[in-house]
Coordinates of C-alpha atoms in Angstrom, one line a residue:
Chain A
M98 CA -14.6 -109.7 -82.9
S99 CA -16.4 -109.7 -86.2
S100 CA -15.1 -108.7 -89.5
S101 CA -16.3 -105.7 -91.2
T102 CA -18.2 -105.6 -94.5
L103 CA -18.5 -102.9 -96.9
S104 CA -22.4 -103.1 -97.0
R105 CA -22.4 -101.8 -93.5
R106 CA -20.3 -98.6 -94.4
P107 CA -22.2 -96.0 -96.2
P108 CA -19.6 -93.5 -95.3
V109 CA -17.2 -95.4 -97.7
Q110 CA -19.7 -95.0 -100.4
R111 CA -20.2 -91.4 -99.4
L112 CA -16.5 -90.7 -99.9
G113 CA -16.7 -92.2 -103.2
L114 CA -13.4 -93.9 -102.6
V115 CA -11.6 -90.6 -102.5
G116 CA -14.2 -89.0 -104.5
I117 CA -12.8 -89.7 -108.0
G118 CA -15.6 -91.9 -109.2
T119 CA -18.2 -89.4 -108.1
A120 CA -16.1 -86.6 -109.5
L121 CA -15.9 -88.1 -112.8
L122 CA -19.7 -88.7 -113.0
L123 CA -19.9 -85.0 -112.7
V124 CA -17.6 -83.9 -115.5
G125 CA -18.9 -82.3 -118.7
I126 CA -19.7 -83.0 -122.1
A127 CA -17.0 -82.9 -124.8
S128 CA -16.6 -79.7 -126.5
P129 CA -16.6 -79.5 -130.3
A130 CA -13.7 -77.4 -130.4
G131 CA -10.8 -78.4 -132.5
A132 CA -8.1 -80.8 -131.1
A133 CA -4.8 -79.3 -130.0
T134 CA -1.4 -80.6 -129.4
D135 CA -0.2 -78.2 -126.8
V136 CA -3.0 -78.0 -124.3
T137 CA -2.4 -76.3 -121.0
I138 CA -4.8 -77.1 -118.2
P139 CA -4.9 -74.5 -115.4
L140 CA -5.3 -76.2 -112.1
E141 CA -7.6 -73.5 -110.8
P142 CA -10.6 -75.2 -109.4
T143 CA -13.5 -73.0 -108.3
E144 CA -14.6 -75.7 -105.6
V145 CA -12.6 -78.0 -103.4
E146 CA -14.3 -80.7 -101.4
L147 CA -12.5 -81.8 -98.3
G148 CA -12.8 -85.1 -96.6
A149 CA -10.8 -87.1 -94.0
F150 CA -9.6 -90.4 -95.2
P151 CA -9.2 -93.1 -92.6
V152 CA -6.0 -94.5 -93.7
E153 CA -5.8 -96.9 -90.7
N154 CA -8.8 -98.6 -92.2
F155 CA -8.1 -98.4 -95.9
G156 CA -4.4 -98.0 -96.1
A157 CA -2.8 -95.2 -97.9
M158 CA -4.7 -93.2 -100.3
D159 CA -4.2 -94.3 -104.0
P160 CA -5.8 -91.6 -106.2
M161 CA -5.0 -93.8 -109.2
A162 CA -7.1 -96.7 -108.0
D163 CA -10.2 -97.9 -109.7
P164 CA -13.0 -96.3 -107.8
A165 CA -15.2 -99.2 -108.6
T166 CA -13.1 -101.6 -106.7
A167 CA -13.8 -101.6 -103.0
P168 CA -10.7 -101.5 -101.0
A169 CA -10.2 -104.0 -98.3
V170 CA -11.2 -102.7 -94.9
T171 CA -9.0 -103.2 -91.8
P172 CA -10.7 -102.2 -88.6
V173 CA -8.8 -100.4 -85.9
L174 CA -8.4 -102.7 -82.9
V175 CA -9.7 -101.1 -79.8
Q176 CA -10.4 -102.1 -76.2
Y177 CA -13.6 -101.8 -74.4
S178 CA -13.3 -98.9 -71.9
G179 CA -10.2 -97.8 -73.8
T180 CA -9.6 -94.8 -75.6
I181 CA -9.2 -93.7 -79.3
T182 CA -7.6 -90.5 -80.2
V183 CA -8.2 -88.9 -83.5
D184 CA -5.7 -86.5 -84.7
L185 CA -7.6 -84.5 -87.3
P186 CA -6.1 -82.6 -90.4
T187 CA -4.9 -79.2 -89.2
E188 CA -7.3 -77.6 -91.9
L189 CA -10.5 -78.6 -90.1
D190 CA -11.9 -76.9 -87.2
D191 CA -13.1 -79.3 -84.6
S192 CA -14.3 -76.8 -81.9
A193 CA -17.9 -78.1 -82.1
V194 CA -17.1 -81.7 -82.9
G195 CA -19.2 -84.5 -81.3
A196 CA -18.7 -88.3 -81.4
E197 CA -21.0 -91.2 -82.1
L198 CA -20.3 -94.9 -81.9
V199 CA -22.7 -97.2 -83.8
F200 CA -22.8 -100.9 -83.1
D201 CA -24.3 -102.7 -86.0
D202 CA -22.6 -106.1 -85.6
D203 CA -24.8 -108.1 -87.9
G204 CA -24.6 -105.4 -90.6
D205 CA -28.4 -105.2 -91.2
G206 CA -28.4 -101.5 -91.0
I207 CA -30.2 -101.4 -87.8
P208 CA -27.8 -100.6 -84.8
E209 CA -27.8 -102.8 -81.9
A210 CA -26.5 -99.9 -79.9
T211 CA -25.5 -96.3 -80.4
Y212 CA -23.4 -94.4 -78.2
S213 CA -23.3 -90.6 -78.5
S214 CA -21.7 -87.6 -77.0
S215 CA -24.8 -85.5 -77.7
V216 CA -27.0 -87.4 -75.1
A217 CA -27.0 -86.7 -71.5
S218 CA -23.9 -87.8 -69.6
T219 CA -26.1 -89.7 -67.4
D220 CA -27.4 -91.7 -70.3
P221 CA -25.9 -95.2 -70.3
Y222 CA -25.2 -94.6 -73.9
Y223 CA -23.3 -91.4 -73.5
L224 CA -20.1 -91.2 -75.2
T225 CA -17.2 -89.2 -73.6
I226 CA -15.4 -87.0 -75.8
S227 CA -12.7 -84.4 -75.2
G228 CA -10.1 -82.3 -77.0
Q229 CA -12.4 -80.1 -79.1
G230 CA -10.7 -77.3 -80.7
T231 CA -7.2 -78.9 -80.3
G232 CA -7.2 -81.0 -83.3
S233 CA -6.9 -84.1 -81.2
I234 CA -10.1 -85.6 -80.2
Q235 CA -10.1 -88.3 -77.6
V236 CA -13.1 -90.6 -77.3
T237 CA -13.6 -93.0 -74.4
L238 CA -14.9 -96.2 -75.6
P239 CA -17.7 -97.9 -73.6
A240 CA -17.4 -101.0 -71.7
D241 CA -18.2 -104.3 -73.2
D242 CA -21.9 -104.5 -74.1
P243 CA -22.9 -108.1 -74.9
V244 CA -26.0 -106.8 -76.8
A245 CA -24.0 -104.4 -78.9
G246 CA -21.4 -106.7 -80.2
D247 CA -17.7 -105.9 -80.9
A248 CA -17.8 -104.1 -84.2
A249 CA -18.6 -100.4 -84.4
T250 CA -18.1 -97.5 -86.4
L251 CA -17.0 -94.2 -84.8
F252 CA -18.2 -90.9 -86.4
L253 CA -16.9 -87.5 -85.5
E254 CA -19.0 -84.5 -86.6
P255 CA -19.5 -81.7 -87.1
L256 CA -16.2 -80.5 -88.5
T257 CA -15.8 -77.4 -90.7
T258 CA -13.2 -75.7 -92.4
D259 CA -11.4 -72.7 -90.6
P260 CA -12.3 -69.5 -92.5
A261 CA -9.0 -68.2 -91.4
D262 CA -7.2 -70.9 -93.2
L263 CA -9.3 -71.7 -96.3
S264 CA -11.4 -69.6 -98.5
P265 CA -15.1 -70.4 -99.1
A266 CA -14.1 -72.5 -102.2
F267 CA -13.4 -75.2 -99.7
T268 CA -16.2 -77.3 -98.3
Y269 CA -15.7 -80.1 -95.8
Y270 CA -18.0 -83.1 -95.9
D271 CA -18.7 -84.8 -92.7
P272 CA -18.0 -87.0 -90.9
V273 CA -14.8 -88.5 -90.0
F274 CA -15.4 -92.2 -89.5
Y275 CA -13.5 -95.2 -88.3
E276 CA -14.3 -98.8 -88.4
L277 CA -13.5 -100.3 -85.0
A278 CA -13.1 -103.7 -83.8
F279 CA -13.3 -104.4 -80.0
D280 CA -10.6 -106.8 -79.0
V281 CA -9.3 -107.6 -75.6
S282 CA -5.8 -107.8 -76.9
A283 CA -6.0 -104.3 -78.3
L284 CA -4.0 -101.4 -76.8
P285 CA -6.2 -99.5 -74.3
A286 CA -5.4 -96.3 -76.0
E287 CA -5.3 -96.2 -79.7
N288 CA -4.4 -93.3 -81.9
V289 CA -5.5 -92.7 -85.6
A290 CA -4.8 -89.8 -88.0
P291 CA -7.2 -89.6 -91.1
E292 CA -5.5 -87.7 -93.9
L293 CA -7.1 -84.8 -95.5
L294 CA -8.5 -85.4 -99.0
A295 CA -9.1 -82.4 -101.2
V296 CA -10.9 -83.3 -104.4
S297 CA -11.6 -80.7 -107.1
Q298 CA -12.5 -80.5 -110.8
V299 CA -11.7 -78.2 -113.7
P300 CA -13.0 -76.6 -115.5
C301 CA -16.3 -77.0 -113.7
G302 CA -16.9 -77.0 -110.1
I303 CA -17.0 -80.5 -108.6
S304 CA -20.5 -79.9 -107.6
S305 CA -21.6 -79.3 -111.0
S306 CA -24.4 -81.7 -112.1
T307 CA -23.4 -81.7 -115.7
R308 CA -20.3 -83.1 -117.3
C309 CA -17.8 -80.6 -118.5
A310 CA -14.8 -81.8 -120.4
F311 CA -11.9 -79.7 -120.7
P312 CA -12.9 -77.4 -123.6
T313 CA -10.0 -78.4 -126.0
P314 CA -9.8 -82.0 -127.1
V315 CA -6.4 -83.4 -126.8
T316 CA -4.5 -85.1 -129.5
A317 CA -3.0 -88.4 -128.6
G318 CA 0.7 -88.3 -128.5
S319 CA 0.8 -84.6 -127.6
T320 CA 2.1 -82.9 -124.6
V321 CA -0.2 -81.6 -122.0
T322 CA 0.8 -78.9 -119.6
L323 CA -0.7 -78.6 -116.1
D324 CA -0.4 -75.2 -114.5
L325 CA -0.9 -74.5 -110.8
T326 CA -1.8 -70.9 -111.4
A327 CA -0.9 -68.2 -109.0
A328 CA -4.6 -67.7 -108.1
S329 CA -5.3 -71.4 -107.6
A330 CA -7.2 -72.2 -104.6
L331 CA -5.1 -75.2 -104.2
R332 CA -2.3 -73.0 -103.0
E333 CA -4.3 -72.6 -99.8
L334 CA -3.6 -76.2 -99.1
G335 CA 0.1 -75.2 -98.8
L336 CA 1.0 -76.2 -102.4
T337 CA 3.6 -73.8 -103.8
D338 CA 4.4 -75.8 -106.8
L339 CA 3.7 -79.2 -108.5
T340 CA 6.6 -81.0 -107.0
G341 CA 5.7 -84.6 -106.6
V342 CA 2.6 -84.4 -108.6
Q343 CA 1.2 -87.7 -110.0
V344 CA -0.7 -87.9 -113.3
G345 CA -2.9 -90.6 -114.4
I346 CA -5.6 -91.2 -117.0
A347 CA -8.4 -93.6 -117.0
P348 CA -11.0 -94.1 -119.7
L349 CA -14.6 -93.1 -118.9
D350 CA -17.7 -94.9 -120.2
A351 CA -20.6 -93.1 -121.9
D352 CA -21.9 -91.9 -118.6
G353 CA -18.6 -90.4 -117.5
V354 CA -17.9 -93.1 -115.1
Q355 CA -14.3 -94.1 -114.8
T356 CA -14.0 -97.7 -116.0
G357 CA -10.7 -98.7 -114.4
A358 CA -7.7 -97.7 -112.7
A359 CA -5.9 -94.7 -113.9
A360 CA -2.7 -95.3 -115.7
E361 CA 0.0 -93.2 -114.3
L362 CA 2.0 -91.1 -116.9
P363 CA 5.3 -89.7 -116.2
A364 CA 5.3 -86.0 -115.5
Q365 CA 8.1 -83.5 -115.8
V366 CA 7.9 -80.9 -113.2
T367 CA 9.2 -77.4 -113.5
G368 CA 8.0 -75.2 -110.6
S369 CA 4.3 -74.6 -111.0
T370 CA 3.9 -76.5 -114.2
A371 CA 4.1 -80.1 -115.1
T372 CA 4.0 -81.6 -118.4
F373 CA 3.1 -85.1 -119.6
V374 CA 2.7 -86.9 -122.9
L375 CA -0.5 -88.5 -123.7
P376 CA 0.3 -91.7 -125.1
A377 CA 0.3 -91.9 -128.8
D378 CA -1.7 -95.0 -128.8
T379 CA -4.5 -93.6 -126.7
A380 CA -7.7 -94.4 -128.3
A381 CA -10.1 -91.5 -129.0
G382 CA -12.7 -91.0 -126.5
S383 CA -13.3 -89.5 -123.1
Y384 CA -10.8 -90.0 -120.2
G385 CA -10.6 -88.9 -116.7
L386 CA -7.3 -87.1 -115.9
V387 CA -6.3 -87.6 -112.3
V388 CA -3.9 -85.1 -110.9
A389 CA -2.8 -86.0 -107.5
Q390 CA -0.2 -84.3 -105.2
A391 CA 0.6 -84.6 -101.6
T392 CA 0.1 -81.5 -99.4
P393 CA 2.6 -80.3 -96.8
S394 CA 0.0 -81.1 -94.0
G395 CA 0.0 -84.8 -95.1
G396 CA -3.2 -84.6 -97.2
V397 CA -3.6 -85.4 -100.8
S398 CA -5.1 -83.0 -103.4
V399 CA -6.8 -84.7 -106.3
V400 CA -7.8 -82.6 -109.3
I401 CA -10.1 -84.3 -111.9
V402 CA -10.2 -83.3 -115.6
E403 CA -12.3 -84.9 -118.2
L404 CA -10.3 -85.1 -121.4
T405 CA -11.6 -85.7 -124.7
V406 CA -8.9 -87.4 -126.7
V407 CA -8.7 -87.5 -130.4
A408 CA -6.6 -89.8 -132.3
E409 CA -3.1 -88.8 -133.2
V410 CA -3.0 -87.3 -136.7
A411 CA -0.9 -89.3 -138.9
V412 CA 1.7 -87.1 -140.1
A413 CA 3.0 -88.1 -143.5
P414 CA 6.7 -88.1 -143.6
P415 CA 8.0 -85.2 -145.8
A416 CA 7.8 -86.4 -149.3
A417 CA 11.2 -87.4 -150.6
E418 CA 12.5 -85.4 -153.5
P419 CA 11.6 -87.4 -156.5
V420 CA 14.6 -88.7 -158.1
V421 CA 14.5 -87.6 -161.8
N422 CA 16.5 -89.3 -164.6
P423 CA 18.1 -87.1 -167.0
G424 CA 15.6 -86.0 -169.7
L425 CA 16.0 -87.0 -173.2
H426 CA 15.0 -86.0 -176.7
S427 CA 13.2 -88.7 -178.6
N428 CA 13.8 -89.0 -182.3
T429 CA 11.4 -91.7 -182.7
G430 CA 9.7 -90.5 -185.9
V431 CA 10.4 -91.0 -189.6
E432 CA 9.3 -88.9 -192.4
A433 CA 8.2 -90.6 -195.6
V434 CA 9.8 -89.1 -198.6
E435 CA 7.1 -87.9 -200.8
A436 CA 7.4 -86.0 -203.9
G437 CA 6.3 -82.3 -203.5
S438 CA 6.1 -82.6 -199.8
T439 CA 6.2 -79.1 -198.3
G440 CA 9.4 -79.6 -196.3
T441 CA 11.3 -81.1 -199.0
V442 CA 10.3 -78.6 -201.7
A443 CA 11.3 -75.8 -199.2
V444 CA 14.5 -77.3 -198.6
A445 CA 15.3 -77.7 -202.2
A446 CA 14.2 -74.3 -203.2
G447 CA 16.1 -72.8 -200.3
A448 CA 19.2 -74.7 -201.2
G449 CA 18.9 -73.6 -204.8
M450 CA 18.8 -70.1 -203.9
L451 CA 21.8 -70.4 -201.8
L452 CA 23.5 -72.0 -204.6
L453 CA 22.6 -69.3 -207.0
A454 CA 23.6 -66.7 -204.5
G455 CA 26.9 -68.5 -204.1
A456 CA 27.5 -68.5 -207.9
G457 CA 26.4 -64.9 -208.2
G458 CA 28.7 -63.9 -205.4
I459 CA 31.7 -65.8 -207.2
T460 CA 30.7 -63.9 -210.3
V461 CA 30.7 -60.5 -208.7
A462 CA 34.0 -61.3 -206.9
R463 CA 35.6 -62.3 -210.2
S464 CA 34.3 -59.1 -211.8
R465 CA 35.9 -57.2 -209.1
R466 CA 39.3 -58.6 -209.5
R467 CA 39.3 -57.8 -213.2
P468 CA 40.6 -54.4 -214.5
A469 CA 37.8 -52.0 -215.2
V470 CA 37.1 -51.7 -218.8
E471 CA 35.2 -48.6 -219.7
G472 CA 33.6 -49.0 -223.0
G473 CA 36.7 -50.2 -224.7
T474 CA 37.6 -46.8 -225.5
C475 CA 40.5 -46.7 -223.4
G476 CA 43.7 -46.8 -225.3
V477 CA 47.4 -46.9 -224.5
Chain B
M1216 CA 30.2 -40.3 -214.4
R1217 CA 31.5 -43.6 -215.3
G1218 CA 33.5 -43.9 -212.3
L1219 CA 30.3 -43.4 -210.4
T1220 CA 28.3 -45.9 -212.4
R1221 CA 30.6 -48.7 -212.0
P1222 CA 30.5 -49.2 -208.3
G1223 CA 26.8 -48.6 -208.4
R1224 CA 26.2 -51.7 -210.5
R1225 CA 28.5 -53.8 -208.4
A1226 CA 26.7 -52.7 -205.3
A1227 CA 23.5 -53.6 -206.8
A1228 CA 24.7 -56.9 -207.9
V1229 CA 26.1 -57.6 -204.3
A1230 CA 22.8 -56.5 -202.9
A1231 CA 20.9 -58.7 -205.3
I1232 CA 23.1 -61.7 -204.4
T1233 CA 22.9 -60.9 -200.6
A1234 CA 19.1 -60.8 -201.0
L1235 CA 19.0 -64.0 -202.8
G1236 CA 21.2 -65.6 -200.2
I1237 CA 19.1 -64.3 -197.4
A1238 CA 15.9 -65.4 -199.2
G1239 CA 17.5 -68.9 -199.8
G1240 CA 18.5 -69.3 -196.3
T1241 CA 15.0 -68.3 -195.2
V1242 CA 13.3 -70.6 -197.5
L1243 CA 15.6 -73.3 -196.4
A1244 CA 15.1 -72.5 -192.7
V1245 CA 11.3 -72.8 -193.4
G1246 CA 11.7 -76.2 -194.8
L1247 CA 13.9 -77.3 -192.0
A1248 CA 11.5 -76.0 -189.3
D1249 CA 8.7 -77.8 -190.9
G1250 CA 10.0 -81.1 -189.5
D1251 CA 12.8 -80.3 -187.1
Q1252 CA 14.7 -83.2 -188.4
P1253 CA 14.1 -83.4 -192.2
A1254 CA 17.4 -84.7 -193.4
A1255 CA 18.0 -86.9 -190.5
A1256 CA 14.5 -88.2 -190.5
I1257 CA 14.4 -88.9 -194.3
G1258 CA 17.8 -90.6 -194.3
S1259 CA 19.8 -87.7 -195.7
V1260 CA 18.4 -88.0 -199.1
D1261 CA 18.8 -84.5 -200.1
P1262 CA 22.5 -83.6 -200.1
V1263 CA 22.1 -79.9 -199.9
A1264 CA 19.7 -80.1 -197.0
A1265 CA 22.0 -82.6 -195.2
A1266 CA 24.9 -80.3 -195.7
T1267 CA 23.3 -77.1 -194.6
A1268 CA 20.7 -78.2 -192.1
A1269 CA 22.7 -78.6 -189.1
P1270 CA 20.4 -79.6 -186.2
P1271 CA 20.8 -78.1 -182.8
R1272 CA 22.3 -81.2 -181.4
E1273 CA 24.0 -84.1 -183.0
E1274 CA 21.6 -86.7 -184.2
A1275 CA 22.3 -90.0 -185.5
P1276 CA 20.5 -90.7 -188.9
Q1277 CA 17.1 -92.0 -188.6
P1278 CA 16.1 -95.1 -190.5
A1279 CA 14.1 -94.4 -193.6
L1280 CA 11.0 -96.2 -194.5
P1281 CA 11.9 -98.9 -196.8
P1282 CA 10.7 -98.9 -200.4
A1283 CA 7.4 -100.6 -201.0
G1284 CA 7.7 -104.4 -201.0
I1285 CA 10.8 -104.4 -198.9
V1286 CA 10.5 -106.1 -195.6
L1287 CA 12.8 -104.9 -192.8
P1288 CA 14.4 -107.5 -190.7
T1289 CA 13.3 -107.8 -187.0
P1290 CA 16.0 -108.0 -184.4
S1291 CA 15.9 -111.0 -182.0
S1292 CA 15.5 -110.5 -178.4
D1293 CA 14.3 -112.6 -175.5
V1294 CA 12.7 -109.4 -174.2
H1295 CA 9.4 -108.3 -175.7
V1296 CA 6.9 -105.7 -175.2
T1297 CA 3.4 -106.8 -176.0
V1298 CA 0.0 -105.1 -175.9
P1299 CA -2.4 -107.9 -176.3
A1300 CA -5.3 -105.7 -177.0
L1301 CA -3.7 -104.4 -180.1
G1302 CA -1.8 -107.5 -181.1
M1303 CA 1.4 -105.6 -180.9
D1304 CA 4.6 -107.7 -180.1
L1305 CA 8.0 -106.1 -180.5
P1306 CA 11.3 -107.3 -179.4
V1307 CA 13.1 -105.0 -177.0
L1308 CA 16.8 -104.2 -177.1
P1309 CA 19.0 -102.0 -174.9
L1310 CA 19.8 -98.6 -176.2
T1311 CA 22.1 -95.9 -174.6
P1312 CA 21.2 -92.6 -175.6
R1313 CA 23.9 -90.3 -177.2
G1314 CA 23.8 -86.6 -177.3
G1315 CA 20.8 -86.5 -175.0
A1316 CA 18.5 -88.1 -177.5
I1317 CA 16.7 -91.3 -178.0
D1318 CA 17.6 -92.6 -181.6
P1319 CA 16.3 -95.9 -182.1
P1320 CA 18.4 -97.6 -184.7
T1321 CA 15.7 -99.8 -186.2
L1322 CA 12.1 -99.5 -187.0
T1323 CA 11.2 -103.1 -186.1
A1324 CA 12.2 -103.1 -182.4
A1325 CA 11.7 -101.2 -179.1
Y1326 CA 14.5 -100.2 -176.9
W1327 CA 14.8 -99.9 -173.2
I1328 CA 16.8 -96.8 -172.3
E1329 CA 20.0 -97.4 -170.5
P1330 CA 21.0 -96.8 -167.7
Y1331 CA 17.5 -96.2 -166.5
G1332 CA 15.1 -99.0 -165.6
D1333 CA 15.8 -102.6 -167.0
P1334 CA 13.2 -105.0 -167.9
V1335 CA 12.7 -107.2 -164.9
G1336 CA 11.1 -110.6 -164.3
A1337 CA 8.9 -109.3 -161.5
A1338 CA 7.6 -106.0 -160.7
G1339 CA 9.3 -105.9 -157.2
E1340 CA 12.7 -106.1 -158.8
S1341 CA 12.4 -102.8 -160.6
D1342 CA 14.6 -100.0 -159.3
N1343 CA 13.8 -97.2 -161.9
T1344 CA 11.3 -96.3 -164.4
L1345 CA 11.5 -98.6 -167.4
Y1346 CA 11.5 -96.4 -170.6
L1347 CA 10.7 -98.1 -173.9
A1348 CA 11.1 -96.2 -177.1
A1349 CA 10.3 -97.1 -180.6
H1350 CA 9.8 -95.4 -183.9
S1351 CA 6.3 -94.5 -185.2
T1352 CA 6.1 -94.2 -188.9
G1353 CA 2.5 -93.5 -189.4
T1354 CA 2.1 -96.6 -191.8
G1355 CA 0.8 -98.9 -189.1
E1356 CA 3.5 -101.5 -189.8
Y1357 CA 6.6 -100.6 -187.5
G1358 CA 7.6 -100.0 -184.0
F1359 CA 4.9 -98.3 -181.9
D1360 CA 2.8 -97.6 -184.9
P1361 CA 0.0 -99.7 -183.3
L1362 CA -0.1 -97.2 -180.3
M1363 CA -1.1 -94.5 -182.6
E1364 CA -4.5 -93.8 -184.1
T1365 CA -4.3 -94.1 -187.8
D1366 CA -5.9 -90.7 -188.2
G1367 CA -3.2 -89.1 -186.0
G1368 CA -5.8 -88.2 -183.5
G1369 CA -4.3 -89.8 -180.5
S1370 CA -3.2 -93.0 -178.9
T1371 CA -5.0 -96.2 -179.2
L1372 CA -4.1 -97.0 -175.6
A1373 CA -6.2 -95.7 -172.7
A1374 CA -6.2 -96.0 -169.0
G1375 CA -6.7 -99.4 -168.0
D1376 CA -5.2 -101.1 -171.0
V1377 CA -2.4 -103.6 -170.2
V1378 CA 1.2 -103.6 -171.6
E1379 CA 3.4 -106.6 -170.9
V1380 CA 7.0 -106.7 -170.8
S1381 CA 8.4 -110.2 -170.8
T1382 CA 11.8 -111.4 -170.0
P1383 CA 13.2 -114.9 -169.5
Q1384 CA 12.8 -114.4 -165.7
G1385 CA 9.1 -113.6 -166.1
T1386 CA 6.6 -111.1 -167.4
V1387 CA 5.5 -107.8 -165.8
S1388 CA 2.1 -106.5 -166.7
Y1389 CA 1.7 -102.7 -166.6
T1390 CA -1.7 -101.0 -166.6
V1391 CA -1.9 -97.8 -168.6
E1392 CA -2.8 -94.8 -166.5
R1393 CA -2.7 -92.0 -169.0
T1394 CA -1.3 -90.9 -172.3
K1395 CA 0.2 -87.3 -173.0
R1396 CA 1.6 -85.6 -176.0
Y1397 CA 4.7 -83.3 -175.7
A1398 CA 6.2 -81.0 -177.9
K1399 CA 9.5 -82.4 -179.0
G1400 CA 11.4 -79.7 -177.4
E1401 CA 9.6 -80.0 -174.1
L1402 CA 10.1 -83.7 -173.4
P1403 CA 13.6 -83.5 -171.9
G1404 CA 12.3 -81.1 -169.2
A1405 CA 9.1 -82.9 -168.5
T1406 CA 9.9 -84.0 -165.0
E1407 CA 6.9 -86.3 -164.8
V1408 CA 8.3 -88.3 -167.6
W1409 CA 11.8 -88.7 -166.2
E1410 CA 10.9 -89.3 -162.6
A1411 CA 12.5 -92.4 -161.4
A1412 CA 9.7 -94.6 -160.1
P1413 CA 10.3 -98.3 -159.7
G1414 CA 7.4 -100.2 -161.3
R1415 CA 6.5 -97.5 -163.8
L1416 CA 6.6 -98.1 -167.4
V1417 CA 6.9 -95.2 -169.9
L1418 CA 6.5 -95.7 -173.6
I1419 CA 7.8 -93.1 -175.9
T1420 CA 7.5 -92.5 -179.5
C1421 CA 7.0 -89.7 -181.9
F1422 CA 3.5 -88.4 -182.6
Q1423 CA 3.6 -88.9 -186.3
R1424 CA 1.8 -86.3 -188.4
G1425 CA 0.0 -87.2 -191.5
G1426 CA 1.0 -86.2 -195.0
G1427 CA 4.5 -87.4 -194.6
R1428 CA 5.3 -84.3 -192.4
A1429 CA 7.9 -84.7 -189.8
S1430 CA 7.0 -85.2 -186.3
T1431 CA 7.0 -82.3 -183.9
E1432 CA 5.5 -84.1 -180.9
N1433 CA 6.2 -87.1 -178.9
L1434 CA 3.6 -89.5 -177.5
V1435 CA 4.2 -90.7 -174.0
I1436 CA 2.3 -93.5 -172.4
F1437 CA 2.4 -93.8 -168.6
A1438 CA 1.8 -97.3 -167.1
E1439 CA 2.3 -98.8 -163.7
S1440 CA 2.8 -102.4 -162.7

């Protein structure tokens, strides 16, 4: 038994490690629109790409993982001449699926042996497959082939989406693949069940060749609302609300490539909406927002949004009412006494007039108190 | 006929006296208005004016300019306000306003207004605006005279000039930001003057008019430590 190496596994690259890294490469250019503090992002993708994630090889999907970090691969142990049954996601139509088993034990890209269900059943490299159309595909593994080695990759294709279940917005990307390691100690019958991965992007379709950030830049520290709209194609996956949604954010480089694992942010879910707060210390720049949610069928929906984050506007605290001391008059002048100065003369003149008026008044009053004498002609 | 003529003459006399009284009062009022504080400002040298020119508020008598050749004593204080650029150095004493007015009792000192900001040894110790008030006489010899242009055109201080207030605990330097003239009646309501701002220094004096006329404006100098 040999160990597996990633260099031998183009399907892993094709999946783009749950597609996130690839998706972020496709998101758009920041809009010049003004920043907002109450942004609502409708989770209403126009395209949804489907894949089947071999959890037995890579472990449970982690949508927040750094897509540039290759996950460890654990081959599924199988036995020569044994069987492996692949239980496919219910969303896939496997009525025409075939199987191929490729041995490239030395990892040079040139298979030592390839078994296929598409060759004649008499061909020594014929691969027996059964269960098409049932969702459970059983592959009978070949006998030990000393030339081929003991490490192989099993491919199942073609698979499609069932138009009865999913609208044309959904596209499945083949194949389902599994890394196998033939081991005499393995169970003769192995079962695996890849999980459906549904990757989408808003506002542009995920197949868009240009970046398209959400039109409204978001202010750090503000609340962002996610809305699983009534018309969202994601509801076709069985999502009725945003229960259990996970939200993460990861910085993007100048090319729109995620530069690390997404930091998960607490989300408050209310029915079909979820809110989260963009951390106030989030540096301005482009970020990939990862919105992940488990589907009822056991799959995972991942919606990617490129956010342009602007720094939180420092809000000046309300200016305190200034404390004002009681106002005062200021008698800090002096007036030199100068002879003939206007003020002094006026005061003196006015006072003089008042004195004269007072004297005159007294005279008049006295005259009124005396008996009237009329020309001294009045006798007794 | 005589009965008729007698009341007419009295009435005429009363009318004349009344007119004289009104005229006297008017002339007196003009004389008072010319300075807003004539009796007080000149040391109550005119008993008639002093008796009749009751100011709108109670004001303490202002110091009079001394006769020529008389040197007024300078109070002693360990607090001083200096303007190095002008060579001004005044002792500073506390003064609690009465009747809502600043009435510095001497011409030879400045006064910090209590209970507002006190002179402090370091700028960080301030808890209110420090108000320093002093008389201006227009003679260039007293109080804040050095802060006034000799021609009455404005202040000798301008933005950037330094005013220092020294105490035994230290000296705080204030940098002048601006100067402004206020009509005397407007000063109490000038919020910008009375805003409590630690680290701020406000110098207040009267804008002395020439020709011996009484001041009708205040000069306020704003500085920050």
